[in-house]
Short mmCIF file of C-alpha atoms and ligand atoms in Angstrom, two decimals:
data_model
loop_
_atom_site.label_atom_id
_atom_site.label_comp_id
_atom_site.label_asym_id
_atom_site.label_seq_id
_atom_site.Cartn_x
_atom_site.Cartn_y
_atom_site.Cartn_z
CA MET A 1 16.26 17.36 -9.97
CA ASN A 2 13.19 16.01 -8.33
CA VAL A 3 11.92 12.39 -8.27
CA LEU A 4 8.12 12.04 -7.66
CA VAL A 5 7.35 8.85 -5.64
CA LEU A 6 3.99 7.08 -5.88
CA VAL A 7 3.44 4.50 -3.16
CA GLY A 8 0.59 2.08 -3.79
CA SER A 9 -0.09 1.12 -0.18
CA LEU A 10 -2.26 3.63 1.77
CA ARG A 11 -1.67 2.07 5.22
CA ALA A 12 0.48 3.35 7.98
CA GLY A 13 3.46 0.99 8.53
CA SER A 14 3.51 0.01 4.82
CA THR A 15 6.41 -2.06 3.78
CA ASN A 16 6.32 -0.36 0.38
CA ARG A 17 6.69 3.03 2.10
CA ARG A 18 9.72 1.69 3.83
CA LEU A 19 10.99 0.56 0.45
CA ALA A 20 10.27 4.01 -0.98
CA ASP A 21 12.16 5.64 1.90
CA ALA A 22 15.09 3.23 1.39
CA ALA A 23 15.16 4.06 -2.32
CA VAL A 24 15.09 7.78 -1.68
CA ALA A 25 17.99 7.49 0.73
CA HIS A 26 20.01 5.92 -2.17
CA LEU A 27 19.42 8.85 -4.55
CA PRO A 28 22.52 10.70 -5.58
CA ALA A 29 23.33 13.94 -3.77
CA GLY A 30 21.45 16.86 -5.27
CA VAL A 31 18.41 14.77 -6.28
CA ASP A 32 15.35 15.45 -4.20
CA ALA A 33 12.35 13.24 -3.86
CA THR A 34 8.69 14.03 -3.10
CA VAL A 35 6.13 11.39 -2.12
CA PHE A 36 2.67 12.29 -3.44
CA GLU A 37 0.65 11.82 -0.21
CA HIS A 38 -2.88 12.18 -1.63
CA LEU A 39 -3.56 8.95 -3.62
CA ALA A 40 -6.39 7.99 -1.35
CA GLU A 41 -8.10 11.34 -2.10
CA LEU A 42 -8.17 10.84 -5.83
CA PRO A 43 -11.60 9.99 -7.16
CA HIS A 44 -11.83 7.07 -9.49
CA TYR A 45 -10.89 8.33 -12.86
CA SER A 46 -13.91 9.37 -15.01
CA GLU A 47 -13.84 11.27 -18.30
CA GLU A 48 -16.78 13.23 -16.94
CA LEU A 49 -14.53 14.69 -14.24
CA ASP A 50 -11.69 15.32 -16.72
CA HIS A 51 -12.63 18.87 -17.77
CA ASP A 52 -11.14 22.15 -16.55
CA ASP A 53 -14.41 23.25 -14.88
CA VAL A 54 -14.93 20.19 -12.87
CA LEU A 55 -11.40 18.66 -12.58
CA PRO A 56 -10.88 17.62 -8.94
CA SER A 57 -8.13 19.73 -7.36
CA VAL A 58 -6.22 16.65 -6.21
CA ALA A 59 -6.11 15.39 -9.79
CA ARG A 60 -4.72 18.82 -10.93
CA ASP A 61 -2.21 18.58 -8.05
CA LEU A 62 -1.13 15.08 -9.20
CA ARG A 63 -0.73 16.23 -12.84
CA GLU A 64 1.31 19.27 -11.75
CA ALA A 65 3.49 17.13 -9.48
CA VAL A 66 4.12 14.72 -12.38
CA ALA A 67 4.77 17.56 -14.84
CA ASP A 68 7.33 19.21 -12.42
CA ALA A 69 9.08 15.80 -11.81
CA ASP A 70 12.25 14.88 -13.59
CA ALA A 71 11.60 11.17 -12.95
CA LEU A 72 8.88 8.91 -11.40
CA LEU A 73 9.31 6.10 -8.95
CA LEU A 74 6.36 3.77 -8.62
CA VAL A 75 6.46 1.59 -5.51
CA THR A 76 3.82 -1.16 -5.54
CA PRO A 77 2.48 -3.84 -3.31
CA GLU A 78 0.80 -6.83 -5.03
CA TYR A 79 -3.02 -7.13 -4.62
CA ASN A 80 -4.51 -10.20 -6.18
CA GLY A 81 -1.75 -10.50 -8.65
CA SER A 82 -1.69 -6.95 -9.83
CA MET A 83 -0.96 -3.41 -8.57
CA PRO A 84 -3.51 -1.81 -6.22
CA SER A 85 -6.23 0.21 -7.76
CA ALA A 86 -5.18 3.44 -5.99
CA LEU A 87 -1.87 3.32 -7.89
CA LYS A 88 -3.44 2.37 -11.20
CA ASN A 89 -5.93 5.12 -10.74
CA ALA A 90 -3.11 7.69 -10.24
CA VAL A 91 -1.47 6.50 -13.44
CA ASP A 92 -4.72 6.79 -15.25
CA TRP A 93 -5.19 10.38 -14.09
CA ALA A 94 -1.55 11.27 -14.94
CA SER A 95 -1.85 9.62 -18.44
CA ARG A 96 -4.54 12.12 -19.71
CA PRO A 97 -4.97 14.06 -21.95
CA ARG A 98 -3.66 11.27 -24.26
CA GLY A 99 -0.66 12.53 -26.26
CA ALA A 100 -0.05 15.55 -24.17
CA SER A 101 -0.08 14.03 -20.70
CA ALA A 102 2.19 14.98 -17.75
CA VAL A 103 3.64 11.39 -17.78
CA SER A 104 4.58 11.38 -21.39
CA GLY A 105 8.40 10.76 -21.81
CA VAL A 106 9.11 10.94 -18.12
CA PRO A 107 11.89 8.52 -16.89
CA ALA A 108 10.41 6.05 -14.48
CA ALA A 109 11.28 3.02 -12.43
CA VAL A 110 9.21 0.46 -10.51
CA LEU A 111 9.85 -1.16 -7.22
CA GLY A 112 7.62 -3.53 -5.15
CA ALA A 113 7.38 -5.22 -1.84
CA SER A 114 5.14 -8.01 -0.67
CA GLY A 115 4.79 -10.49 2.15
CA SER A 116 5.33 -13.36 -0.18
CA PRO A 117 8.71 -14.56 -1.59
CA ARG A 118 7.44 -13.68 -5.12
CA ALA A 119 8.31 -10.10 -4.13
CA ALA A 120 5.31 -8.47 -5.93
CA GLN A 121 6.66 -9.65 -9.23
CA TRP A 122 3.29 -9.54 -11.04
CA ALA A 123 2.56 -6.05 -9.65
CA ARG A 124 5.94 -4.89 -10.69
CA GLU A 125 5.39 -6.26 -14.23
CA GLU A 126 2.03 -4.49 -14.26
CA GLY A 127 3.65 -1.26 -13.14
CA VAL A 128 6.19 -1.33 -15.97
CA LYS A 129 3.36 -2.20 -18.48
CA VAL A 130 0.95 0.54 -17.43
CA LEU A 131 3.56 3.25 -17.20
CA ARG A 132 4.90 2.31 -20.54
CA VAL A 133 1.49 2.37 -22.15
CA ALA A 134 0.88 5.72 -20.48
CA GLY A 135 3.95 7.00 -22.28
CA ALA A 136 6.61 7.10 -19.58
CA ASP A 137 10.15 6.07 -20.38
CA VAL A 138 10.35 3.10 -18.00
CA LEU A 139 13.47 1.18 -17.03
CA ASP A 140 12.97 -2.48 -17.88
CA ASP A 141 14.32 -3.93 -14.68
CA THR A 142 12.76 -3.50 -11.32
CA VAL A 143 13.64 -4.29 -7.66
CA GLY A 144 11.36 -6.55 -5.69
CA VAL A 145 11.43 -7.25 -1.99
CA GLY A 146 9.89 -10.48 -0.79
CA ALA A 147 9.11 -11.45 2.88
CA ALA A 148 8.87 -7.78 3.28
CA PHE A 149 7.89 -7.69 6.88
CA GLN A 150 11.38 -8.99 7.79
CA ALA A 151 13.31 -7.28 5.11
CA PHE A 152 14.21 -3.90 6.70
CA GLU A 153 16.59 -2.92 9.50
CA ASP A 154 17.27 0.66 10.48
CA GLY A 155 15.54 1.93 7.32
CA ARG A 156 17.60 -0.19 4.97
CA LEU A 157 17.22 -3.53 3.28
CA SER A 158 19.08 -6.05 5.41
CA ASP A 159 19.91 -8.13 2.26
CA THR A 160 23.04 -6.29 1.16
CA ALA A 161 22.86 -7.59 -2.45
CA LEU A 162 19.31 -6.36 -2.76
CA ASP A 163 20.22 -3.05 -1.19
CA ALA A 164 23.02 -2.70 -3.84
CA ALA A 165 20.46 -3.54 -6.57
CA LEU A 166 18.21 -0.84 -5.18
CA ARG A 167 21.01 1.71 -5.14
CA ASP A 168 21.96 0.75 -8.70
CA LEU A 169 18.42 1.09 -10.02
CA VAL A 170 17.64 4.50 -8.47
CA THR A 171 21.14 5.81 -9.51
CA ARG A 172 20.38 4.65 -13.09
CA LEU A 173 16.99 6.40 -12.91
CA ALA A 174 18.68 9.68 -11.75
CA THR A 175 21.28 9.44 -14.46
CA HIS A 176 18.67 8.88 -17.11
CA ALA A 177 16.61 11.82 -15.76
CA SER A 178 19.54 14.14 -15.65
CA ARG A 179 20.47 13.31 -19.28
CA ARG A 180 16.88 14.13 -20.35
CA HIS A 181 17.04 17.35 -18.15
CA GLU A 182 20.20 18.48 -19.87
CA ALA A 183 18.84 17.72 -23.32
CA ALA A 184 15.70 19.76 -22.75
C1 FMN B 201 -6.37 -7.17 -1.14
C2 FMN B 201 -5.02 -7.81 -0.93
C3 FMN B 201 -4.60 -8.65 -1.85
C4 FMN B 201 -3.29 -9.26 -1.76
N1 FMN B 201 -2.84 -9.99 -2.80
C5 FMN B 201 -1.57 -10.38 -2.72
C6 FMN B 201 -0.97 -11.05 -3.87
O1 FMN B 201 -1.61 -11.29 -4.92
N2 FMN B 201 0.33 -11.44 -3.81
C7 FMN B 201 1.09 -11.14 -2.70
O2 FMN B 201 2.24 -11.44 -2.72
N3 FMN B 201 0.60 -10.51 -1.64
C8 FMN B 201 -0.66 -10.13 -1.58
N4 FMN B 201 -1.27 -9.44 -0.56
C9 FMN B 201 -0.36 -9.22 0.59
C10 FMN B 201 0.45 -7.94 0.46
O3 FMN B 201 1.65 -8.38 -0.19
C11 FMN B 201 0.84 -7.45 1.80
O4 FMN B 201 -0.32 -7.03 2.45
C12 FMN B 201 1.83 -6.25 1.71
O5 FMN B 201 2.37 -6.10 2.96
C13 FMN B 201 1.15 -5.05 1.24
O6 FMN B 201 2.10 -4.03 1.21
P1 FMN B 201 2.26 -2.88 2.33
O7 FMN B 201 3.02 -3.51 3.51
O8 FMN B 201 3.07 -1.82 1.68
O9 FMN B 201 0.92 -2.45 2.71
C14 FMN B 201 -2.50 -8.92 -0.56
C15 FMN B 201 -3.04 -7.97 0.34
C16 FMN B 201 -4.23 -7.48 0.18
C17 FMN B 201 -4.76 -6.38 1.20
#
């Protein structure tokens, strides 16, 4: 089982990357995770580029990574009340061709961290919405980390209740993915 992780912040020292790492550490034994490290290299989605002869190799890599994944974990900061364009762009690439896309039917969950106490709530809501529209099988609930610059200690969330919620969410994602895996 492999979970593909998309992290919407491109900066070193990202709190969302820390959240992604904390989530991966909570995955059940036997479930691997891969962070897609090339979001910054993806060109803006254009239907002109979306043909076999001109498809950017990084877009092909993303689609293959999504197709190979048993589940998706989207980890988003909040930029101006929404998810960052790099992350939306990745979902847009993964969502095509419509009806036969790599993301179709894939179990998914959304996490988010922001500096504000609102814990990237709007971005998380956007993440659930766009993944669902793209055809993923998204868990309704999300985990949000507010005041994210102070939220981590030794790679874990220092708020134990929030850490438990994170463990619960990724465990449910893995269970959901393994049921789908077995049914396939
Ligand atoms: C362009 C931009 C817009 C932002 N807009 C919001 C916002 O709407 N709400 C919010 O809570 N934080 C906002 N922030 C602050 C981010 O939450 C903060 O930079 C966060 O740490 C980004 O995640 P990262 O640590 O993973 O890079 C914004 C930051 C940037 C750069």
